[in-house]
Amino acid sequence: MLTAITRNVSPSMGQCELTYLERVDIDIALAQEQHARYKEALETLGCKGISLPVEPDLPDAVFVEDAAVVLDEVAVITRPGAETRRPETHSVAQALRAYRGLVYIEAPGTLDGGDVLRIGKQIYVGTSGRSNRAGIEQMAAALERFRYRVTPVPVHGCLHLKSAVTLVAPACLLINRAWVDEPYFQGYPCIAADPLEPDGANGLWVGDAVVYSAAHPRTRERLEARGLRVVSVNVSEMEKAEGAVTCCSLIFEAGG
Ligand code: CIR
C-alpha cells in the first residue's frame, strides 16, 4: 500500500530558507490548515499517512521530500545543501528505518530530494545550488547495485530540478522549459507549464491523479486537456516558503 510521510508545519516557517523569492509574511495558522487539507488529499488518493513530530526550531521541516529519496529497494538519506536543513534528516531516517535499508549522503556531498526525479530505473538529479557533484556521485554509487542509472541535469533559475520538471503520469512529464533543457528528457511526452505560470511545473502524481497547486489554473487546464485527473490543493503559504506540492511528502510502497 502507498505510504505518505509528512510533517506538520513548523511555527517558525516564517524564517525559512529563501533563494529566489523575497520574504513575505506567512500565515502559519493558514499554512497548517492548508497542510491538513494536503494530507487529506493524499489519504483520499489511497495513501496511509505517517505524520512526523513537528520541529519547532527547523523552519523548513515541513518539506520532508528534501531529506530522503525512497526507492523500492533502499532509502537514501540526504545531506541537504542548506546547512540549516541538515538536522531535518534525523527523524526522517528514524521513520524510514521501519520500511527500508538506509544509505547516507556524506560530506562533502550535498543532495536535496527536491532535485531527484525518478522515472523507472532512470534517476535524474539536478545540479542545483543544493545538490553537488559529490552528492550525486555518492548516490549513483549507492544505487548501482540496484541497477539505477543516475544522470545529472543542470537547472537554471529555480531552486530544484522538481521546480522545473515532474512526473504527472506514467512516463509523462510536466516541464518549464525555461528552467531545464528538454532534450535531457527525450522520449518522454511532455506537457509544458503555461508561460504565465513558471512555477507550474511541480505536480505530484499519486495513484490515478495529480495533486496540483490551485495557483496555476492555466496549467491545470493543460493537464486536464491531456486527460489527467487533477486534485487541486491550495498551498499558498508553503509557496511563500519556496515549497510546492511534491516537497511536502515522501510517498512510497510499503507492504501490508
Ligand atoms: C528551502 O529553501 O529549502 C525551502 N524554503 C523550500 C524547500 C522546498 N523543497 C522542495 O521543493 N523540494
mmCIF file of C-alpha atoms and ligand atoms in Angstrom:
data_model
loop_
_atom_site.group_PDB
_atom_site.id
_atom_site.type_symbol
_atom_site.label_atom_id
_atom_site.label_comp_id
_atom_site.label_asym_id
_atom_site.label_seq_id
_atom_site.Cartn_x
_atom_site.Cartn_y
_atom_site.Cartn_z
ATOM 1 C CA MET A 1 0.000 0.000 0.000
ATOM 2 C CA LEU A 2 1.095 3.586 -0.580
ATOM 3 C CA THR A 3 2.514 5.331 2.463
ATOM 4 C CA ALA A 4 2.940 9.110 2.748
ATOM 5 C CA ILE A 5 5.315 10.586 5.291
ATOM 6 C CA THR A 6 4.571 14.205 6.096
ATOM 7 C CA ARG A 7 5.414 16.625 8.873
ATOM 8 C CA ASN A 8 3.146 19.381 10.081
ATOM 9 C CA VAL A 9 4.158 22.999 9.509
ATOM 10 C CA SER A 10 6.646 24.449 11.974
ATOM 11 C CA PRO A 11 5.565 27.602 13.823
ATOM 12 C CA SER A 12 8.930 29.047 12.735
ATOM 13 C CA MET A 13 8.301 28.560 8.976
ATOM 14 C CA GLY A 14 8.491 32.357 8.540
ATOM 15 C CA GLN A 15 12.277 32.043 8.984
ATOM 16 C CA CYS A 16 12.590 29.528 6.142
ATOM 17 C CA GLU A 17 15.411 29.432 3.617
ATOM 18 C CA LEU A 18 14.709 31.568 0.547
ATOM 19 C CA THR A 19 16.714 31.653 -2.673
ATOM 20 C CA TYR A 20 14.595 33.127 -5.459
ATOM 21 C CA LEU A 21 11.726 34.719 -3.520
ATOM 22 C CA GLU A 22 11.504 37.823 -1.365
ATOM 23 C CA ARG A 23 10.446 37.172 2.201
ATOM 24 C CA VAL A 24 6.771 37.918 2.806
ATOM 25 C CA ASP A 25 4.622 37.209 5.849
ATOM 26 C CA ILE A 26 3.472 33.630 6.133
ATOM 27 C CA ASP A 27 0.176 32.980 7.896
ATOM 28 C CA ILE A 28 1.182 29.967 9.997
ATOM 29 C CA ALA A 29 -2.362 29.042 11.023
ATOM 30 C CA LEU A 30 -3.404 29.092 7.363
ATOM 31 C CA ALA A 31 -0.324 27.086 6.394
ATOM 32 C CA GLN A 32 -1.255 24.453 8.980
ATOM 33 C CA GLU A 33 -4.802 24.355 7.661
ATOM 34 C CA GLN A 34 -3.613 24.023 4.049
ATOM 35 C CA HIS A 35 -1.211 21.295 5.089
ATOM 36 C CA ALA A 36 -4.041 19.389 6.779
ATOM 37 C CA ARG A 37 -6.061 19.566 3.516
ATOM 38 C CA TYR A 38 -2.991 18.377 1.592
ATOM 39 C CA LYS A 39 -2.697 15.336 3.871
ATOM 40 C CA GLU A 40 -6.400 14.630 3.407
ATOM 41 C CA ALA A 41 -5.951 14.753 -0.378
ATOM 42 C CA LEU A 42 -3.176 12.149 -0.141
ATOM 43 C CA GLU A 43 -5.310 9.934 2.065
ATOM 44 C CA THR A 44 -8.245 10.236 -0.347
ATOM 45 C CA LEU A 45 -5.893 9.004 -3.066
ATOM 46 C CA GLY A 46 -5.124 5.897 -1.061
ATOM 47 C CA CYS A 47 -2.058 6.858 0.976
ATOM 48 C CA LYS A 48 -1.674 5.746 4.557
ATOM 49 C CA GLY A 49 -0.388 8.847 6.344
ATOM 50 C CA ILE A 50 2.508 8.951 8.782
ATOM 51 C CA SER A 51 2.924 12.353 10.384
ATOM 52 C CA LEU A 52 6.337 13.088 11.908
ATOM 53 C CA PRO A 53 6.583 15.229 15.045
ATOM 54 C CA VAL A 54 6.668 18.987 14.388
ATOM 55 C CA GLU A 55 10.146 20.533 14.543
ATOM 56 C CA PRO A 56 9.543 23.945 16.135
ATOM 57 C CA ASP A 57 13.142 25.086 15.579
ATOM 58 C CA LEU A 58 13.501 23.854 11.990
ATOM 59 C CA PRO A 59 11.565 26.297 9.772
ATOM 60 C CA ASP A 60 11.680 24.170 6.608
ATOM 61 C CA ALA A 61 10.978 20.800 8.205
ATOM 62 C CA VAL A 62 7.535 20.531 6.541
ATOM 63 C CA PHE A 63 9.399 19.932 3.268
ATOM 64 C CA VAL A 64 10.201 16.300 4.020
ATOM 65 C CA GLU A 65 10.897 15.458 0.385
ATOM 66 C CA ASP A 66 14.332 17.035 0.644
ATOM 67 C CA ALA A 67 15.507 14.778 3.474
ATOM 68 C CA ALA A 68 15.305 11.440 1.675
ATOM 69 C CA VAL A 69 14.857 9.625 -1.608
ATOM 70 C CA VAL A 70 12.792 6.477 -1.121
ATOM 71 C CA LEU A 71 13.148 3.742 -3.736
ATOM 72 C CA ASP A 72 11.662 0.244 -3.716
ATOM 73 C CA GLU A 73 14.951 -1.307 -2.612
ATOM 74 C CA VAL A 74 16.511 1.308 -0.324
ATOM 75 C CA ALA A 75 16.150 4.847 1.025
ATOM 76 C CA VAL A 76 18.859 7.451 0.539
ATOM 77 C CA ILE A 77 19.083 9.848 3.470
ATOM 78 C CA THR A 78 20.282 13.111 2.022
ATOM 79 C CA ARG A 79 22.651 15.785 3.246
ATOM 80 C CA PRO A 80 20.674 18.921 2.341
ATOM 81 C CA GLY A 81 22.518 21.721 0.605
ATOM 82 C CA ALA A 82 21.280 24.309 3.109
ATOM 83 C CA GLU A 83 23.113 23.767 6.387
ATOM 84 C CA THR A 84 20.090 24.876 8.443
ATOM 85 C CA ARG A 85 18.148 21.958 6.990
ATOM 86 C CA ARG A 86 20.542 19.127 7.823
ATOM 87 C CA PRO A 87 19.036 18.289 11.245
ATOM 88 C CA GLU A 88 15.727 17.522 9.483
ATOM 89 C CA THR A 89 17.088 14.219 8.220
ATOM 90 C CA HIS A 90 17.375 12.540 11.650
ATOM 91 C CA SER A 91 13.685 11.997 12.288
ATOM 92 C CA VAL A 92 13.030 11.164 8.629
ATOM 93 C CA ALA A 93 15.694 8.440 8.772
ATOM 94 C CA GLN A 94 14.194 7.195 12.020
ATOM 95 C CA ALA A 95 10.787 6.814 10.379
ATOM 96 C CA LEU A 96 12.117 5.222 7.188
ATOM 97 C CA ARG A 97 14.176 2.635 9.036
ATOM 98 C CA ALA A 98 10.989 0.611 9.570
ATOM 99 C CA TYR A 99 10.478 0.308 5.798
ATOM 100 C CA ARG A 100 13.834 0.322 4.023
ATOM 101 C CA GLY A 101 17.541 -0.198 4.437
ATOM 102 C CA LEU A 102 19.223 3.215 4.578
ATOM 103 C CA VAL A 103 22.231 4.714 2.832
ATOM 104 C CA TYR A 104 23.554 8.167 3.657
ATOM 105 C CA ILE A 105 24.990 11.012 1.623
ATOM 106 C CA GLU A 106 28.093 12.192 3.428
ATOM 107 C CA ALA A 107 30.264 15.342 3.402
ATOM 108 C CA PRO A 108 31.398 16.890 1.134
ATOM 109 C CA GLY A 109 28.361 15.633 -0.750
ATOM 110 C CA THR A 110 25.098 17.549 -0.669
ATOM 111 C CA LEU A 111 21.791 16.435 -2.102
ATOM 112 C CA ASP A 112 18.191 17.643 -1.759
ATOM 113 C CA GLY A 113 15.386 15.220 -2.533
ATOM 114 C CA GLY A 114 13.722 18.023 -4.486
ATOM 115 C CA ASP A 115 16.460 17.581 -7.079
ATOM 116 C CA VAL A 116 15.716 13.916 -7.647
ATOM 117 C CA LEU A 117 13.310 12.827 -10.368
ATOM 118 C CA ARG A 118 12.887 9.074 -10.811
ATOM 119 C CA ILE A 119 11.331 7.518 -13.885
ATOM 120 C CA GLY A 120 11.549 3.752 -13.506
ATOM 121 C CA LYS A 121 15.223 2.836 -13.208
ATOM 122 C CA GLN A 122 16.339 6.202 -14.554
ATOM 123 C CA ILE A 123 17.100 8.858 -11.962
ATOM 124 C CA TYR A 124 17.728 12.478 -12.919
ATOM 125 C CA VAL A 125 19.405 14.724 -10.349
ATOM 126 C CA GLY A 126 19.506 18.497 -10.662
ATOM 127 C CA THR A 127 22.899 20.101 -10.312
ATOM 128 C CA SER A 128 21.257 22.969 -8.466
ATOM 129 C CA GLY A 129 22.566 25.243 -5.770
ATOM 130 C CA ARG A 130 21.634 22.463 -3.331
ATOM 131 C CA SER A 131 22.947 19.226 -4.854
ATOM 132 C CA ASN A 132 26.613 18.937 -5.771
ATOM 133 C CA ARG A 133 28.663 16.525 -7.868
ATOM 134 C CA ALA A 134 29.969 14.646 -4.826
ATOM 135 C CA GLY A 135 26.414 14.073 -3.570
ATOM 136 C CA ILE A 136 25.243 12.889 -6.962
ATOM 137 C CA GLU A 137 28.240 10.567 -7.364
ATOM 138 C CA GLN A 138 27.629 9.054 -3.926
ATOM 139 C CA MET A 139 24.022 8.436 -4.829
ATOM 140 C CA ALA A 140 24.952 6.856 -8.156
ATOM 141 C CA ALA A 141 27.485 4.565 -6.446
ATOM 142 C CA ALA A 142 24.992 3.522 -3.760
ATOM 143 C CA LEU A 143 22.287 2.715 -6.310
ATOM 144 C CA GLU A 144 24.413 0.973 -8.931
ATOM 145 C CA ARG A 145 23.818 -2.443 -7.342
ATOM 146 C CA PHE A 146 20.093 -1.905 -7.757
ATOM 147 C CA ARG A 147 20.654 -1.066 -11.440
ATOM 148 C CA TYR A 148 19.594 2.554 -11.317
ATOM 149 C CA ARG A 149 21.106 4.942 -13.838
ATOM 150 C CA VAL A 150 21.805 8.368 -12.347
ATOM 151 C CA THR A 151 22.083 11.332 -14.706
ATOM 152 C CA PRO A 152 22.985 14.858 -13.571
ATOM 153 C CA VAL A 153 20.850 17.579 -15.145
ATOM 154 C CA PRO A 154 21.656 21.298 -14.992
ATOM 155 C CA VAL A 155 18.857 23.577 -13.793
ATOM 156 C CA HIS A 156 18.865 27.338 -14.118
ATOM 157 C CA GLY A 157 16.722 29.957 -12.440
ATOM 158 C CA CYS A 158 14.921 27.731 -9.937
ATOM 159 C CA LEU A 159 15.569 26.013 -6.627
ATOM 160 C CA HIS A 160 15.401 22.328 -7.543
ATOM 161 C CA LEU A 161 15.067 20.052 -10.558
ATOM 162 C CA LYS A 162 11.499 19.301 -9.499
ATOM 163 C CA SER A 163 10.691 23.028 -9.582
ATOM 164 C CA ALA A 164 11.303 22.646 -13.318
ATOM 165 C CA VAL A 165 10.057 19.166 -14.185
ATOM 166 C CA THR A 166 7.941 16.479 -12.528
ATOM 167 C CA LEU A 167 6.283 13.209 -13.461
ATOM 168 C CA VAL A 168 2.495 13.603 -13.660
ATOM 169 C CA ALA A 169 1.524 10.216 -15.131
ATOM 170 C CA PRO A 170 3.444 7.081 -16.168
ATOM 171 C CA ALA A 171 6.248 8.497 -18.319
ATOM 172 C CA CYS A 172 4.542 11.878 -18.827
ATOM 173 C CA LEU A 173 6.368 14.984 -17.679
ATOM 174 C CA LEU A 174 5.218 18.466 -16.737
ATOM 175 C CA ILE A 175 8.005 20.885 -17.594
ATOM 176 C CA ASN A 176 9.066 24.523 -17.544
ATOM 177 C CA ARG A 177 11.492 24.623 -20.464
ATOM 178 C CA ALA A 178 12.977 27.923 -19.279
ATOM 179 C CA TRP A 179 14.494 26.201 -16.237
ATOM 180 C CA VAL A 180 15.651 22.866 -17.601
ATOM 181 C CA ASP A 181 16.644 21.642 -21.050
ATOM 182 C CA GLU A 182 14.013 19.349 -22.509
ATOM 183 C CA PRO A 183 16.485 17.267 -24.578
ATOM 184 C CA TYR A 184 17.557 15.598 -21.319
ATOM 185 C CA PHE A 185 14.117 14.009 -21.272
ATOM 186 C CA GLN A 186 13.900 12.996 -24.886
ATOM 187 C CA GLY A 187 11.495 10.164 -25.457
ATOM 188 C CA TYR A 188 9.075 11.184 -22.720
ATOM 189 C CA PRO A 189 5.887 13.019 -23.642
ATOM 190 C CA CYS A 190 5.966 16.482 -22.049
ATOM 191 C CA ILE A 191 3.264 18.934 -21.053
ATOM 192 C CA ALA A 192 4.620 22.472 -20.842
ATOM 193 C CA ALA A 193 3.631 24.670 -17.904
ATOM 194 C CA ASP A 194 1.801 27.768 -19.117
ATOM 195 C CA PRO A 195 4.390 30.530 -19.685
ATOM 196 C CA LEU A 196 2.415 32.793 -17.327
ATOM 197 C CA GLU A 197 2.830 30.159 -14.587
ATOM 198 C CA PRO A 198 6.568 29.440 -14.379
ATOM 199 C CA ASP A 199 6.137 27.720 -11.006
ATOM 200 C CA GLY A 200 3.523 25.439 -12.539
ATOM 201 C CA ALA A 201 5.818 22.512 -13.371
ATOM 202 C CA ASN A 202 5.549 20.889 -9.949
ATOM 203 C CA GLY A 203 2.792 18.274 -9.813
ATOM 204 C CA LEU A 204 2.567 15.239 -7.550
ATOM 205 C CA TRP A 205 1.427 12.070 -9.275
ATOM 206 C CA VAL A 206 -0.377 9.783 -6.814
ATOM 207 C CA GLY A 207 -2.376 6.779 -7.961
ATOM 208 C CA ASP A 208 -4.595 7.908 -10.820
ATOM 209 C CA ALA A 209 -4.401 11.643 -10.109
ATOM 210 C CA VAL A 210 -2.123 14.653 -9.949
ATOM 211 C CA VAL A 211 -2.127 16.681 -6.745
ATOM 212 C CA TYR A 212 -1.646 20.193 -8.028
ATOM 213 C CA SER A 213 -1.493 23.753 -6.713
ATOM 214 C CA ALA A 214 -4.545 25.977 -7.139
ATOM 215 C CA ALA A 215 -2.119 28.793 -8.047
ATOM 216 C CA HIS A 216 -1.711 27.537 -11.623
ATOM 217 C CA PRO A 217 -5.148 27.320 -13.271
ATOM 218 C CA ARG A 218 -3.870 27.676 -16.842
ATOM 219 C CA THR A 219 -1.506 24.766 -16.485
ATOM 220 C CA ARG A 220 -4.219 22.794 -14.727
ATOM 221 C CA GLU A 221 -6.312 23.179 -17.899
ATOM 222 C CA ARG A 222 -3.419 21.782 -19.915
ATOM 223 C CA LEU A 223 -3.184 18.748 -17.621
ATOM 224 C CA GLU A 224 -6.909 18.125 -17.852
ATOM 225 C CA ALA A 225 -6.878 18.588 -21.624
ATOM 226 C CA ARG A 226 -4.433 15.646 -21.715
ATOM 227 C CA GLY A 227 -6.906 13.526 -19.767
ATOM 228 C CA LEU A 228 -5.242 13.761 -16.366
ATOM 229 C CA ARG A 229 -7.324 13.925 -13.191
ATOM 230 C CA VAL A 230 -6.251 16.892 -11.101
ATOM 231 C CA VAL A 231 -6.804 17.170 -7.368
ATOM 232 C CA SER A 232 -6.383 20.835 -6.563
ATOM 233 C CA VAL A 233 -4.863 21.986 -3.268
ATOM 234 C CA ASN A 234 -4.227 25.483 -2.021
ATOM 235 C CA VAL A 235 -0.644 25.635 -0.758
ATOM 236 C CA SER A 236 -0.145 29.396 -0.969
ATOM 237 C CA GLU A 237 1.679 29.625 2.377
ATOM 238 C CA MET A 238 4.105 26.814 1.521
ATOM 239 C CA GLU A 239 4.716 28.533 -1.823
ATOM 240 C CA LYS A 240 5.790 31.697 0.030
ATOM 241 C CA ALA A 241 8.476 29.479 1.602
ATOM 242 C CA GLU A 242 9.534 28.314 -1.887
ATOM 243 C CA GLY A 243 7.849 24.972 -1.408
ATOM 244 C CA ALA A 244 5.359 23.210 -3.665
ATOM 245 C CA VAL A 245 3.275 20.042 -3.728
ATOM 246 C CA THR A 246 5.943 17.377 -4.158
ATOM 247 C CA CYS A 247 8.107 18.648 -1.334
ATOM 248 C CA CYS A 248 5.551 18.173 1.446
ATOM 249 C CA SER A 249 5.567 14.368 1.341
ATOM 250 C CA LEU A 250 7.605 11.226 0.824
ATOM 251 C CA ILE A 251 5.388 8.666 -0.875
ATOM 252 C CA PHE A 252 6.374 5.029 -1.302
ATOM 253 C CA GLU A 253 5.048 1.498 -1.419
ATOM 254 C CA ALA A 254 5.099 -0.322 1.875
ATOM 255 C CA GLY A 255 3.842 -3.830 2.374
ATOM 256 C CA GLY A 256 0.795 -4.606 4.491
HETATM 257 C C1 CIR B 1 14.252 25.702 1.067
HETATM 258 O O1 CIR B 1 14.698 26.697 0.528
HETATM 259 O O2 CIR B 1 14.956 24.713 1.272
HETATM 260 C C2 CIR B 1 12.815 25.698 1.494
HETATM 261 N N1 CIR B 1 12.430 27.006 1.898
HETATM 262 C C3 CIR B 1 11.931 25.200 0.399
HETATM 263 C C4 CIR B 1 12.201 23.766 0.021
HETATM 264 C C5 CIR B 1 11.250 23.255 -0.988
HETATM 265 N N2 CIR B 1 11.568 21.901 -1.287
HETATM 266 C C6 CIR B 1 11.264 21.309 -2.435
HETATM 267 O O3 CIR B 1 10.721 21.927 -3.335
HETATM 268 N N3 CIR B 1 11.616 20.046 -2.578
#
